[in-house]
XYZ file of C-alpha atoms in Angstrom:
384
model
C 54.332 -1.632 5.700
C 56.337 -4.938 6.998
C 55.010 -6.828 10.245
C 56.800 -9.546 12.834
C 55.623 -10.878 15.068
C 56.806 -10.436 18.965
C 55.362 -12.885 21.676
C 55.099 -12.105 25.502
C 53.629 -8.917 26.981
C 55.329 -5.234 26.533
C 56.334 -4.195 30.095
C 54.959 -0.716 30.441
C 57.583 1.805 31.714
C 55.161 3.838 34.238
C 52.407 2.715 36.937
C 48.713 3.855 36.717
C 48.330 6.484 39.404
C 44.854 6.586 40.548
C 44.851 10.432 40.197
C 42.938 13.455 38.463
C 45.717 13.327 36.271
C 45.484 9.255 35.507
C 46.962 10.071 31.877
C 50.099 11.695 33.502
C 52.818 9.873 34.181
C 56.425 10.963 33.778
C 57.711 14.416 34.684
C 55.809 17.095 34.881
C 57.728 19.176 32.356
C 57.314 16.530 29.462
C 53.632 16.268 30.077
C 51.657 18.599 28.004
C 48.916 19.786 30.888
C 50.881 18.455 34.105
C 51.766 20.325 37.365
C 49.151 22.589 37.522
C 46.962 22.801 41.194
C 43.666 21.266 41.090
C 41.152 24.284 39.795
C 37.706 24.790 40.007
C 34.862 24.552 37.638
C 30.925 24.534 37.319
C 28.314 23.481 34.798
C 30.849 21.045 33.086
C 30.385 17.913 31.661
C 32.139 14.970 29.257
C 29.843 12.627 26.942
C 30.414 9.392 25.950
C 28.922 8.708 22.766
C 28.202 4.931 21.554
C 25.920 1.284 22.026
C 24.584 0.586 25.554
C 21.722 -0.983 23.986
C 21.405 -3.408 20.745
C 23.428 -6.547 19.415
C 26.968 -4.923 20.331
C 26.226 -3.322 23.684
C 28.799 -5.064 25.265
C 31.356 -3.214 23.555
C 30.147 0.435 24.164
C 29.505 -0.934 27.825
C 32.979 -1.641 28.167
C 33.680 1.867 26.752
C 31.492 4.006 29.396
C 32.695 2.002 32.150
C 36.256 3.235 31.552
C 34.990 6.907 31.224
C 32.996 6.499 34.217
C 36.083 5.298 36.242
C 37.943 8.117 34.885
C 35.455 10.502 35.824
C 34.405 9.128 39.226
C 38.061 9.229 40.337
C 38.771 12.877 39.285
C 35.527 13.903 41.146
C 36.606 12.429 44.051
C 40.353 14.007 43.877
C 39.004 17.372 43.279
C 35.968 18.414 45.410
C 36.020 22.124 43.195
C 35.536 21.241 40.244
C 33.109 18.030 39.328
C 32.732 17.123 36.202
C 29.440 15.393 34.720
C 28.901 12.423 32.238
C 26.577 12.196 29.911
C 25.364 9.404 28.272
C 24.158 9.006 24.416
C 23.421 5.335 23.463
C 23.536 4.871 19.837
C 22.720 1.486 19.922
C 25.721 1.408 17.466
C 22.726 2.725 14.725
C 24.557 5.523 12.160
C 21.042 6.408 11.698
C 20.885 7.211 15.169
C 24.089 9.214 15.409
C 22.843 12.674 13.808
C 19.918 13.125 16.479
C 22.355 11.948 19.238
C 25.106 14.370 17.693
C 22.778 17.029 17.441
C 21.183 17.187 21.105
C 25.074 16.960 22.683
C 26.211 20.020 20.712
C 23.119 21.700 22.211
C 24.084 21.072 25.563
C 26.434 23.902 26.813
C 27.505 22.176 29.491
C 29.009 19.286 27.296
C 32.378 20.358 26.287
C 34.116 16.664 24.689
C 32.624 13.255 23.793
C 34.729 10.068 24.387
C 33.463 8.521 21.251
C 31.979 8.090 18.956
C 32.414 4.257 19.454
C 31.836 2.619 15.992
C 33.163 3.840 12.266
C 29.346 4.069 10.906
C 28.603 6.664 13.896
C 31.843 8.044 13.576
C 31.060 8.823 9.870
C 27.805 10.255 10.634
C 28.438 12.309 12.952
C 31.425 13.941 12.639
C 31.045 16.423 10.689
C 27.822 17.750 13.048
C 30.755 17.631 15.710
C 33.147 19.140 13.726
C 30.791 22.222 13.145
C 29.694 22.583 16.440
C 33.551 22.814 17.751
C 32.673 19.626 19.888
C 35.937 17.594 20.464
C 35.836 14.049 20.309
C 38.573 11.146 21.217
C 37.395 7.793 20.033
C 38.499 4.677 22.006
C 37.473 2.161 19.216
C 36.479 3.987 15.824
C 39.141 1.867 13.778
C 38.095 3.243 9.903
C 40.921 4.569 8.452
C 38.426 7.111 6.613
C 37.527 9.055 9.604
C 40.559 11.058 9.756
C 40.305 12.109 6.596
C 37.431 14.510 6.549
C 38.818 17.218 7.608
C 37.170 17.446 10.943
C 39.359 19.413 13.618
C 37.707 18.082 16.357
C 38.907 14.073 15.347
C 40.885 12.167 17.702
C 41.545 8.534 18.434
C 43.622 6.862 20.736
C 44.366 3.701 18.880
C 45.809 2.567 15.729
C 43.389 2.639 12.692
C 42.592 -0.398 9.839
C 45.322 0.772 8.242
C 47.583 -0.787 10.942
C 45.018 -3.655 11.929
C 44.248 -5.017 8.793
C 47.910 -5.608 7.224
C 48.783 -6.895 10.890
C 46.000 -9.512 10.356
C 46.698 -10.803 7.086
C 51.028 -10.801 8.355
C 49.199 -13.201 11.156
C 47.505 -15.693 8.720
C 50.440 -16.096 6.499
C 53.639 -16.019 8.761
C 51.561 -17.555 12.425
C 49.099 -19.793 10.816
C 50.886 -20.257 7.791
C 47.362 -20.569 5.543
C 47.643 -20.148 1.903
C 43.852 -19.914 0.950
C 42.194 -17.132 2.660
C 38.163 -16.552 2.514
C 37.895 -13.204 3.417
C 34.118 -12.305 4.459
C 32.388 -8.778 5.874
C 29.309 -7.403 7.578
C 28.565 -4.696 4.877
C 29.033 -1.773 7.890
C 32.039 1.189 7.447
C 33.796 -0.604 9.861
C 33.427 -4.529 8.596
C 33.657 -3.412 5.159
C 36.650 -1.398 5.229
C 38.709 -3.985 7.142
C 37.938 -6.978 5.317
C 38.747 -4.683 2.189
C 42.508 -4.181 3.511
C 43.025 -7.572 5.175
C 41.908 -9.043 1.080
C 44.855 -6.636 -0.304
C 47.623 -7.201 1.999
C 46.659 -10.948 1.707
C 46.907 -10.889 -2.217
C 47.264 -14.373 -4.112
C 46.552 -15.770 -0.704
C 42.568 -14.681 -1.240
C 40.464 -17.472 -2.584
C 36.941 -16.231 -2.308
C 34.832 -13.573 -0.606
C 31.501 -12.806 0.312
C 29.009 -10.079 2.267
C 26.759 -11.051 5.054
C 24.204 -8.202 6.694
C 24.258 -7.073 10.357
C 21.721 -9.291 11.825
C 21.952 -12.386 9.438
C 21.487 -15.599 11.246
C 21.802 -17.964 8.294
C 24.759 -18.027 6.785
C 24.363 -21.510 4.985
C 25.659 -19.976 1.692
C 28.653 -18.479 2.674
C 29.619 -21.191 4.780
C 29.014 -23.711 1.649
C 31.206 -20.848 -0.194
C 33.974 -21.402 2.236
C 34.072 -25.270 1.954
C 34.235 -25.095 -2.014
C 37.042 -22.483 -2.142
C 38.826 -25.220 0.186
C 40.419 -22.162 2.726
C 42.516 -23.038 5.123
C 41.651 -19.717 6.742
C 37.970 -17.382 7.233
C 38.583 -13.664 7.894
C 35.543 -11.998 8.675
C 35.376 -8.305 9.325
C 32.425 -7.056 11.369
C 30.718 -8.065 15.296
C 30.912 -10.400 17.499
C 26.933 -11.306 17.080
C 26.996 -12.620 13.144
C 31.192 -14.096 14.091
C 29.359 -16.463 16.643
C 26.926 -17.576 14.267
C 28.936 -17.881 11.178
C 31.618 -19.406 13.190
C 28.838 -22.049 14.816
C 27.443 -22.651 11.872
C 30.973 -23.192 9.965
C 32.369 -25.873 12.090
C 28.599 -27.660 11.804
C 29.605 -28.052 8.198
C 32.514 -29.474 8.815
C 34.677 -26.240 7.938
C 37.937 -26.638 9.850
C 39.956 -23.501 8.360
C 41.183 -21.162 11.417
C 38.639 -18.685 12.142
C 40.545 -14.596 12.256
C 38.408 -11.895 13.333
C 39.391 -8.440 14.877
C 38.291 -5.972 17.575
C 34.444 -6.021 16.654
C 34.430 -9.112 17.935
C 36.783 -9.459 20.956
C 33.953 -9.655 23.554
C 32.571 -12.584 25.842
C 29.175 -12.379 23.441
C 31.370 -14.081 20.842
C 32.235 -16.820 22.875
C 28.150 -17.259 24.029
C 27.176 -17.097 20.580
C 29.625 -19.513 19.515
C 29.846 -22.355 22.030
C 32.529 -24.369 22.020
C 32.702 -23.254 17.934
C 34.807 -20.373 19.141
C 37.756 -22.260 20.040
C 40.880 -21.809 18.297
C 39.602 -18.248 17.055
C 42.281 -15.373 16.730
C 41.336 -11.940 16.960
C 43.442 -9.490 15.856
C 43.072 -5.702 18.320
C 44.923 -2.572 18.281
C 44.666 -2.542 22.207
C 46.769 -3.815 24.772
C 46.053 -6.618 26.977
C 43.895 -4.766 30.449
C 46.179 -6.944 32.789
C 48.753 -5.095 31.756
C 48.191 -2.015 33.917
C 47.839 -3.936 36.920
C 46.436 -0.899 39.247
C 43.779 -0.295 36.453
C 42.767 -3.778 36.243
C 42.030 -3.677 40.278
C 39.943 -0.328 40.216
C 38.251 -1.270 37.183
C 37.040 -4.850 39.256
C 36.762 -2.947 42.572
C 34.205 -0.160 40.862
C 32.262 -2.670 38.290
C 32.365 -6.351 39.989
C 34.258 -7.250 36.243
C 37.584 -6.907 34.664
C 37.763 -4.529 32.418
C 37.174 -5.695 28.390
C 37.640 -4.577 25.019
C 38.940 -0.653 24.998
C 37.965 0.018 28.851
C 41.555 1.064 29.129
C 41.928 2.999 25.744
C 38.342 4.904 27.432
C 39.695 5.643 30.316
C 43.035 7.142 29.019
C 40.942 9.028 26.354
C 38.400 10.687 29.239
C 41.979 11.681 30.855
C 43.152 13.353 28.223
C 39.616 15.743 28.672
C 39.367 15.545 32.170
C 43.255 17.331 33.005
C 42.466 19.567 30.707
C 39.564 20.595 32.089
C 41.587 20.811 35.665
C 44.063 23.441 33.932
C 41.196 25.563 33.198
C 39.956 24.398 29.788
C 36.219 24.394 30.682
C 35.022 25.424 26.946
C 34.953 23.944 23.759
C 37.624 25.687 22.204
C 40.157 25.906 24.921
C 39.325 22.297 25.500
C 40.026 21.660 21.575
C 43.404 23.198 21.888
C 44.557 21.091 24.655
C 43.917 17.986 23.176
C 45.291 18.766 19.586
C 48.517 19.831 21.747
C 48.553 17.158 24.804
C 51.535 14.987 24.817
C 51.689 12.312 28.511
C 51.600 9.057 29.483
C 48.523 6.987 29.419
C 48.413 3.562 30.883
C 47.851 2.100 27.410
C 50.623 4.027 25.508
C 52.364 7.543 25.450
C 49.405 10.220 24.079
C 50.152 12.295 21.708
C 47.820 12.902 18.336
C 48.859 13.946 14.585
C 47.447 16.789 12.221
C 44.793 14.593 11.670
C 44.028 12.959 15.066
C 45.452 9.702 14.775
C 47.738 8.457 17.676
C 51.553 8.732 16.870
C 52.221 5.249 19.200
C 50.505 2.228 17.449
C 50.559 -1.450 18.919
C 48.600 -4.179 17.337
C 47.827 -7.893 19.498
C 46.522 -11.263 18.122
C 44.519 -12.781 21.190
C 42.883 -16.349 21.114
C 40.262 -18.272 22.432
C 41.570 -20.876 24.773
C 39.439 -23.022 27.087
C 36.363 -20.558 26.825
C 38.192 -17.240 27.562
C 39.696 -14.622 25.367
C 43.393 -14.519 25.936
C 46.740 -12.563 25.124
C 48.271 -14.281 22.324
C 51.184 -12.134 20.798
C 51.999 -8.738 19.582
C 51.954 -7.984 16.289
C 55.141 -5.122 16.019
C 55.265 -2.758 12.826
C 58.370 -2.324 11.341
């Protein structure tokens, strides 16, 4: 798989409309799902499964605050037929997941889950979903693994580590032009697994690697590591906790080499943990920049007092996906199943439209930076 590099911002071919249907868009005949009258329903509810507590809250807050939106507007757009959310906070803990998994198949009422949020959830418990005929759309489960199990009830609305991780290492050698990479991880299915592709599309390139542990806060010997293998460049796959720290801590030592990260990271708790450390950092995301969907950006402010962050958007058109379905009368598991595997529309972060396996068929991958203290829209990294 070959990458280049495109700068500027896509310009997105439909607006958000603020509707039951938010995932619409388009005609009503090439939407799988569209055109149908507003119907009624009872007893029915959407989950969202992932961290609102622990060291990476941030990002499953961001995540339930697009599902709320989603679900807030379609309750007020359709007065017969309002649909519940449910909330079950992993803490981002795998070794929460199989509880949590087991007590939303038990709930009736709960007929999709707009999650799991993390890979080492995802891997726990999808297969408890999968038996229980519980469909689930991830908005940020990026481990290529997951859709690999043979679960039916897999989805995911963005591009997997397969995509992210070659895009990342095409970024260090053809952006930043670095010729020693030092590639490091968090140990976790998610950290892991991208560092692991990120090291083998880099190749030669890789000068050293190393393994830190969720919830590290020394990283003195890694960091010494880095300055002996000379790098020009630190990769780290994992969250944006340990990135602040190892990032803090690397620039205290004098480390200069550009600090790459991805989507684990992209959150304002890297920046805090970082200081002015973080500056200069790129982070690789297969998401699209939230000011690009101008109307979503406003409602998401309007309902939260905050702009929307890391995979709000990719949330919200996931909990669209479920909630017109549920509108054309799919108000059980399995009829609920079917319309997913089948829906095809327009979401505000790409056209919708899954594989055999659950993985999107529309894939876009960014590079965003830190500049002055914020996050910000680099380029897009474009597959060929």
């Amino acid at each position: 798989m070959r990458f280049s590099v495109k700068t500027g911002a896509p310009l997105l071919a439909m607006a958000l409309a603020l509707t039951a249907c938010g995932t619409s868009g388009g005609d009503d005949e090439e939407a799988s799902g569209s055109g149908g009258e507003a119907g009624t329903c009872e007893d029915v509810a959407i989950g969202y499964f992932g961290a609102l507590t622990g060291s990476a809250a941030n990002l499953g807050i961001n995540i339930r605050n697009g599902v709320q939106l989603a679900v807030d507007q379609f309750n007020e757009e359709n007065a017969d037929c309002q649909v519940a959310l449910e909330e079950y906070d992993s803490a981002g803990d795998p070794n929460q997941a199989t509880g949590l998994a087991t007590q939303a198949i038990g709930d009736d009422s709960v007929i999709g889950i707009v999650g799991p949020a993390f890979s080492g959830e995802s891997d726990t418990a999808g297969p408890i979903f999968s038996e229980g005929g519980l469909p689930t759309i991830s908005a940020s489960a990026t481990n290529p693994d997951l859709s690999t199990n043979g679960w039916d009830t897999f989805h995911r609305v963005l591009g997997n580590d397969a995509s992210q991780g070659p895009a990342a290492a095409s970024y260090i050698a053809d952006v930043l032009k670095s010729e020693k990479v030092f590639v490091v991880d968090d140990a976790s299915a998610y950290g892991a697994g991208l560092a692991e592709i990120v090291e083998e599309s880099a190749g030669d390139a890789v000068v050293g690697t190393d393994t830190i542990q969720t919830g590290q806060t020394d990283f003195s010997a890694t960091v010494t590591a880095i300055r002996s293998s000379g790098a020009d460049s630190v990769f780290f796959g994992g969250y944006y906790a340990e990135a602040g720290l190892l990032v803090q801590q690397m620039r205290g030592a004098g480390v200069e080499a550009t600090f790459v990260v991805a989507d684990g990271v992209k959150d304002p708790g890297f920046i805090e943990a970082a200081g002015d450390a973080a500056e200069g950092t790129i982070i690789t995301c297969p998401c699209l920049p939230p000011e690009e969907s101008q109307d979503f950006y406003t409602a998401f402010e309007d309902a939260f007092g905050s702009a929307p962050a890391t995979y709000s958007a990719e949330a919200y058109d996931a909990a669209n996906v479920m909630l017109q379905g549920i509108l054309e009368g799919n108000t059980d598991r399995e009829s609920l199943l079917e319309w997913i595997n089948d829906y095809e529309g327009e979401g505000i972060t790409k056209s919708i439209k899954f594989d055999e396996n659950g993985e999107p068929e529309n894939i876009s991958v960014w590079a965003y930076k830190v500049e002055n203290g914020e996050i910000v829209a680099d380029q897009e990294i474009e597959t060929d």
